[in-house]
mmCIF file of C-alpha atoms in Angstrom:
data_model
loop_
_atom_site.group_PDB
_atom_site.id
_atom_site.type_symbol
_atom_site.label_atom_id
_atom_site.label_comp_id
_atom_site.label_asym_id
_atom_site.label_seq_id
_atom_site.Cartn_x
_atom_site.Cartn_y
_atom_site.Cartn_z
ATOM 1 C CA UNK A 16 0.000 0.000 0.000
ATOM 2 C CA UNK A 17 1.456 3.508 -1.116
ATOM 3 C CA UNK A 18 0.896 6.362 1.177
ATOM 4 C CA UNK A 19 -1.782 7.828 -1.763
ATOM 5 C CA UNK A 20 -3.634 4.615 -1.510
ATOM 6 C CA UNK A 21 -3.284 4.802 2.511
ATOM 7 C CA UNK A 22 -4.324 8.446 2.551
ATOM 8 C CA UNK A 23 -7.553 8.006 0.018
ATOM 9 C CA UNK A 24 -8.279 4.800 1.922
ATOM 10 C CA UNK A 25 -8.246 7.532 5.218
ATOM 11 C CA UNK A 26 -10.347 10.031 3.482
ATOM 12 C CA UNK A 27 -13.167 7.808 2.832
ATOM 13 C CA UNK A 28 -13.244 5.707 6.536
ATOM 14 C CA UNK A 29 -13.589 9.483 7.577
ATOM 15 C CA UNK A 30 -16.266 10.719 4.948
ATOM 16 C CA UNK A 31 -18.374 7.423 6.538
ATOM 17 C CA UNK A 32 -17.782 7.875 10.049
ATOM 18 C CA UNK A 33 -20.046 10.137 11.958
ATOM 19 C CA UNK A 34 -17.906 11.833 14.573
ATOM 20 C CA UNK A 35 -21.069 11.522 17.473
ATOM 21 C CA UNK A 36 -19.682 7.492 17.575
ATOM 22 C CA UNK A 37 -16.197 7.851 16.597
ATOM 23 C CA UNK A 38 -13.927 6.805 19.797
ATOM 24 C CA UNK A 39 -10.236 6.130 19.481
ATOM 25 C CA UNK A 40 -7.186 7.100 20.817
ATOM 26 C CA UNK A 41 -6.431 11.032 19.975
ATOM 27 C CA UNK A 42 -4.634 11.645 16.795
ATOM 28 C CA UNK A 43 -0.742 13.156 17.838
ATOM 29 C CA UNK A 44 -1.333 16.915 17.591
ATOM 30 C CA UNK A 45 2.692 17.474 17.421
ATOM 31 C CA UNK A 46 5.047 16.209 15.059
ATOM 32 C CA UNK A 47 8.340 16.065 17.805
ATOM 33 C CA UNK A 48 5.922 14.520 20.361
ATOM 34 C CA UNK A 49 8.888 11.747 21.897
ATOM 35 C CA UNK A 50 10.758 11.665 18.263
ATOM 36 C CA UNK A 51 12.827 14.969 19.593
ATOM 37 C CA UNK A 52 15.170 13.888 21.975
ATOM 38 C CA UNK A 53 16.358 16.203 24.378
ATOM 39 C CA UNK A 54 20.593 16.670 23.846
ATOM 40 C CA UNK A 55 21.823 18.345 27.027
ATOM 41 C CA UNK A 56 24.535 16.678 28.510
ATOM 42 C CA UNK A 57 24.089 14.864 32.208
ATOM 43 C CA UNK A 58 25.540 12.474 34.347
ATOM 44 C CA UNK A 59 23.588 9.589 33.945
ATOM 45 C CA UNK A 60 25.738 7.210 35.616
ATOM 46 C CA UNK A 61 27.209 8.684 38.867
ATOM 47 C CA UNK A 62 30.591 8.597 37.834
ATOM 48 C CA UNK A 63 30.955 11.987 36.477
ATOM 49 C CA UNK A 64 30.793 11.399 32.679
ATOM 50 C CA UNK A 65 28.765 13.696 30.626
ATOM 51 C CA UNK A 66 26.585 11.929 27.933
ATOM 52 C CA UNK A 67 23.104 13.518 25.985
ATOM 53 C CA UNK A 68 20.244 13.348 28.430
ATOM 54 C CA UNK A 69 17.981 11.783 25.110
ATOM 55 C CA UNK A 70 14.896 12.197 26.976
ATOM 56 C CA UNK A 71 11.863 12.546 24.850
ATOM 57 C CA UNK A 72 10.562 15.762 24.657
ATOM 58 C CA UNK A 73 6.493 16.833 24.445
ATOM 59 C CA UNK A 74 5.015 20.036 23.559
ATOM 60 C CA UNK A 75 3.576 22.417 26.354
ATOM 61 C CA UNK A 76 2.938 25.986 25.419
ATOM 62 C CA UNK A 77 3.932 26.222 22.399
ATOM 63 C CA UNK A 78 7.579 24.657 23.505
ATOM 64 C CA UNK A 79 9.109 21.413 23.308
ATOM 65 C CA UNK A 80 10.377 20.702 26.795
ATOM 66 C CA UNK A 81 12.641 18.339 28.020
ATOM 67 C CA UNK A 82 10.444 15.106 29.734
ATOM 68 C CA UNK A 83 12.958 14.041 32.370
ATOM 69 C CA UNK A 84 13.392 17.830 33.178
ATOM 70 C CA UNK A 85 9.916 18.231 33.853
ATOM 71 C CA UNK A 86 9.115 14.967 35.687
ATOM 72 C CA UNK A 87 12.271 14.729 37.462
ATOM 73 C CA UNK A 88 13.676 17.804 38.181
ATOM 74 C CA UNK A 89 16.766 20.585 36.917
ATOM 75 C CA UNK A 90 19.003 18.681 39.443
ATOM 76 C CA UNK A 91 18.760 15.857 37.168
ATOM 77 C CA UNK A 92 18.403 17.264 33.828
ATOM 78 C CA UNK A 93 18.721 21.375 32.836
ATOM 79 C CA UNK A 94 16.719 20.387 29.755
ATOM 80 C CA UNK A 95 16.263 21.599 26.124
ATOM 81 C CA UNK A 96 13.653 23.765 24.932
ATOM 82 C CA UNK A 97 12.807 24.783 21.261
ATOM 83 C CA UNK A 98 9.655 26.975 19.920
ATOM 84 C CA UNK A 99 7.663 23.955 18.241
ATOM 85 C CA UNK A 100 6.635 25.642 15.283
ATOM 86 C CA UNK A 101 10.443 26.696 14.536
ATOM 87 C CA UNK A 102 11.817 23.505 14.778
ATOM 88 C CA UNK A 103 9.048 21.230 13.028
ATOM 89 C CA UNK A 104 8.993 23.510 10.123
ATOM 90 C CA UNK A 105 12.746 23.212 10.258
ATOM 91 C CA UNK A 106 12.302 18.933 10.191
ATOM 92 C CA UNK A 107 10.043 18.875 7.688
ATOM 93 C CA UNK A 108 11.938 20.471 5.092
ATOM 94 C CA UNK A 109 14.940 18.589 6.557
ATOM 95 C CA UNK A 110 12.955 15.306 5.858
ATOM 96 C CA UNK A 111 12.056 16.431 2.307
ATOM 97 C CA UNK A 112 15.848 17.563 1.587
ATOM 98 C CA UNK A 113 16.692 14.202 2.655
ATOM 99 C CA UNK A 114 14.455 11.806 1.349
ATOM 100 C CA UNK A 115 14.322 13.772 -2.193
ATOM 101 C CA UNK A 116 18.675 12.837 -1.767
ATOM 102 C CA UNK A 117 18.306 9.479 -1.819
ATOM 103 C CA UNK A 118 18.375 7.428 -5.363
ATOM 104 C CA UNK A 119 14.869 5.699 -5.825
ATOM 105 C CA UNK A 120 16.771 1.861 -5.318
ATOM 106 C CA UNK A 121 18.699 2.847 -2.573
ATOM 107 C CA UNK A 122 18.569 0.355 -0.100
ATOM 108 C CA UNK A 123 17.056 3.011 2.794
ATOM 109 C CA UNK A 124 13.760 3.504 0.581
ATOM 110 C CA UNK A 125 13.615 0.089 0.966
ATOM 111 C CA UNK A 126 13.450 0.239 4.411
ATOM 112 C CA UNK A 127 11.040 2.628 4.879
ATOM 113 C CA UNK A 128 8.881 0.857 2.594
ATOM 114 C CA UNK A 129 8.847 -1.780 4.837
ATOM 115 C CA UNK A 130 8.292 -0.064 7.825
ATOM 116 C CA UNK A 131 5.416 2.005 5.707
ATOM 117 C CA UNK A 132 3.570 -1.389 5.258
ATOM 118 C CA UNK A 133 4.533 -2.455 9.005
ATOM 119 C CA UNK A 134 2.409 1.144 10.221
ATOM 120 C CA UNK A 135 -0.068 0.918 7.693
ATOM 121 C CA UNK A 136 -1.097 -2.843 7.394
ATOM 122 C CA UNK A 137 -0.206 -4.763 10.700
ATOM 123 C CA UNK A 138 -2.432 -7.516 10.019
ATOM 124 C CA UNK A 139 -0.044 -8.830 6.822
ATOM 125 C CA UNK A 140 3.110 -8.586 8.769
ATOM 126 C CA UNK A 141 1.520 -10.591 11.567
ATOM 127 C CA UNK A 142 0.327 -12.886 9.184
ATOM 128 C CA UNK A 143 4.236 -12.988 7.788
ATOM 129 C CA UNK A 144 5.628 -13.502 10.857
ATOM 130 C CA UNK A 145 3.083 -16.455 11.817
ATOM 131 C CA UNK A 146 3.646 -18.086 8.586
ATOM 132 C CA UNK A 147 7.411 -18.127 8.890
ATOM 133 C CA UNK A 148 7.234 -19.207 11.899
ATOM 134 C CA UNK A 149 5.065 -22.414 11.406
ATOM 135 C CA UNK A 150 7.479 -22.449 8.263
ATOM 136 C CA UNK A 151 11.146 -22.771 10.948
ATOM 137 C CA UNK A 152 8.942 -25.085 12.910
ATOM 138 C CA UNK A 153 8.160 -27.780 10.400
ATOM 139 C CA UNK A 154 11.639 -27.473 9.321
ATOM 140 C CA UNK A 155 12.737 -28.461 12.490
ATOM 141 C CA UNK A 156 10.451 -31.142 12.372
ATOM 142 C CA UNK A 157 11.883 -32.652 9.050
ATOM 143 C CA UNK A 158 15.222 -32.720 10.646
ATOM 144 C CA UNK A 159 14.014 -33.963 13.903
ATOM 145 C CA UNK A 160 12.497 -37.054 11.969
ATOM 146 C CA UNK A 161 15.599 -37.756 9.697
ATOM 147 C CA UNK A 162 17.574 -37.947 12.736
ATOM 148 C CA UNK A 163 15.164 -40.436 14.702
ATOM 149 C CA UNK A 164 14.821 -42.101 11.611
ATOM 150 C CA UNK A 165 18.635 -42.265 10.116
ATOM 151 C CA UNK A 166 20.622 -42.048 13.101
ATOM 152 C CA UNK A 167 18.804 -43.059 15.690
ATOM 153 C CA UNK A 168 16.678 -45.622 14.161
ATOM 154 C CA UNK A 169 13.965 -45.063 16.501
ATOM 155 C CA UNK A 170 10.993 -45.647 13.427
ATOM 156 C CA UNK A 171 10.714 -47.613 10.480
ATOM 157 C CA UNK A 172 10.178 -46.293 7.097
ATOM 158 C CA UNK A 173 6.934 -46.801 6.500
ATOM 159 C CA UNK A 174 6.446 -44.429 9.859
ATOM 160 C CA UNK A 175 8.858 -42.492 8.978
ATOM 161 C CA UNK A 176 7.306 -41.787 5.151
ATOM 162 C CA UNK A 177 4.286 -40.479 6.753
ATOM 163 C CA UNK A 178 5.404 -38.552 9.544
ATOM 164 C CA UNK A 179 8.216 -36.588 6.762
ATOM 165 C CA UNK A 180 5.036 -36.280 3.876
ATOM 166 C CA UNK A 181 3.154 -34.679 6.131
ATOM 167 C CA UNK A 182 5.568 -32.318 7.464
ATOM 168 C CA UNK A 183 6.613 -31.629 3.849
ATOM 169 C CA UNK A 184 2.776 -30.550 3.305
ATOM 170 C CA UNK A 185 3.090 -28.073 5.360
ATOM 171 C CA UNK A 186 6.147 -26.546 4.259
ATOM 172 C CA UNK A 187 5.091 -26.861 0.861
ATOM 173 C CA UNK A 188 2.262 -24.609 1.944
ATOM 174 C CA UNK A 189 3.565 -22.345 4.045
ATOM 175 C CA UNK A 190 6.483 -21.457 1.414
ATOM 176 C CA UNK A 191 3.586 -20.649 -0.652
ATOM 177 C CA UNK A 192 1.761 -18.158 1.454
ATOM 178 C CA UNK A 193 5.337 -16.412 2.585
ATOM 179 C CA UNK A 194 5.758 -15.911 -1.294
ATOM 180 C CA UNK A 195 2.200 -14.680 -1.649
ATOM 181 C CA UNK A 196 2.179 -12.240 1.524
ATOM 182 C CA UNK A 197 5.731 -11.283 0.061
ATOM 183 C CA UNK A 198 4.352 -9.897 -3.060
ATOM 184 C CA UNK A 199 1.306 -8.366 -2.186
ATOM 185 C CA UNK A 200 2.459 -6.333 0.238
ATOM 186 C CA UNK A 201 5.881 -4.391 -1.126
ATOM 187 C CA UNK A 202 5.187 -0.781 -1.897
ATOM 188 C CA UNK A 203 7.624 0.800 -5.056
ATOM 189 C CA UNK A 204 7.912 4.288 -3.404
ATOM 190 C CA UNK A 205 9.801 6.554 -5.268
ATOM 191 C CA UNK A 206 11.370 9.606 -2.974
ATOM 192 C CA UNK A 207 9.420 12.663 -5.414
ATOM 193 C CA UNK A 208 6.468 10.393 -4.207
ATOM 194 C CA UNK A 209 6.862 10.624 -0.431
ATOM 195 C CA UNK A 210 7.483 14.440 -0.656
ATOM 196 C CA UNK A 211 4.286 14.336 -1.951
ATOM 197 C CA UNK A 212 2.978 12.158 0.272
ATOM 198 C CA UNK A 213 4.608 14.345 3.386
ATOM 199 C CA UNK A 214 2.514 17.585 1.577
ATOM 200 C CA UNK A 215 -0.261 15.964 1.367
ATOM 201 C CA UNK A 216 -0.361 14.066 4.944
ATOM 202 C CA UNK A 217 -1.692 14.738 8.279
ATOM 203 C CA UNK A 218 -0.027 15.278 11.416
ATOM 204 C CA UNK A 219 -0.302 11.859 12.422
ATOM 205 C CA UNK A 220 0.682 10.362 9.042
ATOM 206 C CA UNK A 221 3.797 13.107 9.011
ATOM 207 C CA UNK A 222 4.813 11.477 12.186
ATOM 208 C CA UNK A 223 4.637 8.032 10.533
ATOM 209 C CA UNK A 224 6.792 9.078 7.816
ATOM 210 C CA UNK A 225 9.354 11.003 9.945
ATOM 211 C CA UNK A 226 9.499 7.637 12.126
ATOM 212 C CA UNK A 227 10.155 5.341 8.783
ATOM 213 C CA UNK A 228 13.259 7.525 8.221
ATOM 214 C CA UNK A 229 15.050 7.799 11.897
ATOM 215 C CA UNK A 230 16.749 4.945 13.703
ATOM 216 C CA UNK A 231 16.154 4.121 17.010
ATOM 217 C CA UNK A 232 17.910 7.946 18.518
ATOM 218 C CA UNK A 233 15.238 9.797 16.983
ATOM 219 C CA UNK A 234 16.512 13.682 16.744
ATOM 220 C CA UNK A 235 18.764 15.185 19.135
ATOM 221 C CA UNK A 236 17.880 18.901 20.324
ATOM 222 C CA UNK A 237 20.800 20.405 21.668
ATOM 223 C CA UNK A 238 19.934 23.364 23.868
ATOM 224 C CA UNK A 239 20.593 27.094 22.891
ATOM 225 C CA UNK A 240 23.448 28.673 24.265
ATOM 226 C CA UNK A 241 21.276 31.501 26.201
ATOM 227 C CA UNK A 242 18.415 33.042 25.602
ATOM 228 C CA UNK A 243 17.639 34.456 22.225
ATOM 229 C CA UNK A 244 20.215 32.371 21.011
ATOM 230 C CA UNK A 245 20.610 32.794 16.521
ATOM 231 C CA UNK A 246 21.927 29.761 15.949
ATOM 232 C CA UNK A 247 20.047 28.427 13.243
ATOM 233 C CA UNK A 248 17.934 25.988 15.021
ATOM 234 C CA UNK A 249 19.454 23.010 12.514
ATOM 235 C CA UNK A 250 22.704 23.569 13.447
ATOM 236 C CA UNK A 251 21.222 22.435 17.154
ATOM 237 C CA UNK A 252 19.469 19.142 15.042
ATOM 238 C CA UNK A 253 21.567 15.868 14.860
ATOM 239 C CA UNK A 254 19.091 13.065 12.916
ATOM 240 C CA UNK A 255 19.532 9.618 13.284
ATOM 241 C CA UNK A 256 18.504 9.229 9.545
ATOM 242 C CA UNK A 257 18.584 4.712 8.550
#
């Protein structure tokens, strides 16, 4: 599923819900919400060494703040802080410069392909996971039986036929549906596309894309030097692109 399919598919659940009965978890109304991580360096093992808190950081008053600094103190953590409209304007068009960068077969669009469908259709990929599991398992099985049978001599053939044919059944089977669920579910996304896509989206699907991009760090905020501080706020950005 491309994100225009995913998007129209959207438009039209919403066009035939009526909003009196719709329930749900809220949609994110902030694109940073726990993707910004906060960068100022703490002690975070007693022993005096300085490392990036990497706290999330939420929106509150028009600011991303600092998590730990809020729940646990400035003792533990000073904290960053960044206007939130500065710095997600500043991460979209650093996501667009980015993703436009890449060459359409680059291995990374891959990726987020992947992790597109994994957001987008959860059902397949536990469907792929459930079939390659049963897959390892009657593998096992196969070569559980050849050894009873060949080294171990603990069946005859006859038992030994049956047991392995049906065994083989099921791998036969459940090679096929990996194959199936493997082609019906891979997305060609082309990077002009998802710049599109990103123009086009919602906050909630923005934070989707943003999140198929970054590895595990998210983006580190380092905090401004003082008050009023010009650095342009990407110079303060370090992204944890794939």
């Amino acid at each position: 599923m491309t994100p225009d399919e995913w998007f129209r598919i959207k438009a039209l659940i919403a066009e035939r819900t009526d909003a009196r009965w719709a329930r749900g978890k809220p949609e994110a109304k902030y694109l940073g919400t726990s993707i910004y991580r906060c960068g100022r360096m703490r002690d975070k093992t007693g022993t005096g060494r300085l490392d990036p808190c990497g706290g999330p950081m939420s929106q509150r008053g028009g600011r991303y703040r600092c998590e730990v600094r809020q729940t646990r103190g400035r003792s533990v953590c000073e904290g960053s802080m960044t206007l939130a409209g500065r710095i997600d304007h500043a991460v979209g068009h650093a996501w667009i410069d980015h993703i436009t960068a890449l060459e359409p077969d680059a291995p990374v669009i891959a990726e987020i392909a992947r992790r597109w469908i994994a957001f987008t259709d959860p059902e397949t990929q536990a469907k792929k996971k459930e079939t390659q599991r049963a897959l390892e398992a009657a593998q096992k099985r196969v070569e559980k039986l050849e050894e009873d049978f060949y080294v171990y001599g603990k069946m005859d053939e006859g038992r030994f036929e049956e047991l392995s044919e049906g065994q083989r059944a099921v791998i036969e089977n459940a090679t096929a549906m990996v194959e199936s669920l493997a082609s019906e579910g891979e997305p060609v996304l082309h990077p002009d596309a998802l710049k599109e896509a990103w123009e086009g989206a919602d906050m909630v699907d923005k934070r989707m894309l943003l999140k198929c991009a970054l590895g595990a760090e998210g983006i580190t905020v380092r905090p401004a030097s003082r008050q009023g501080d010009p650095t342009p706020i990407l110079e303060r950005l370090e992204f944890d692109w794939l």
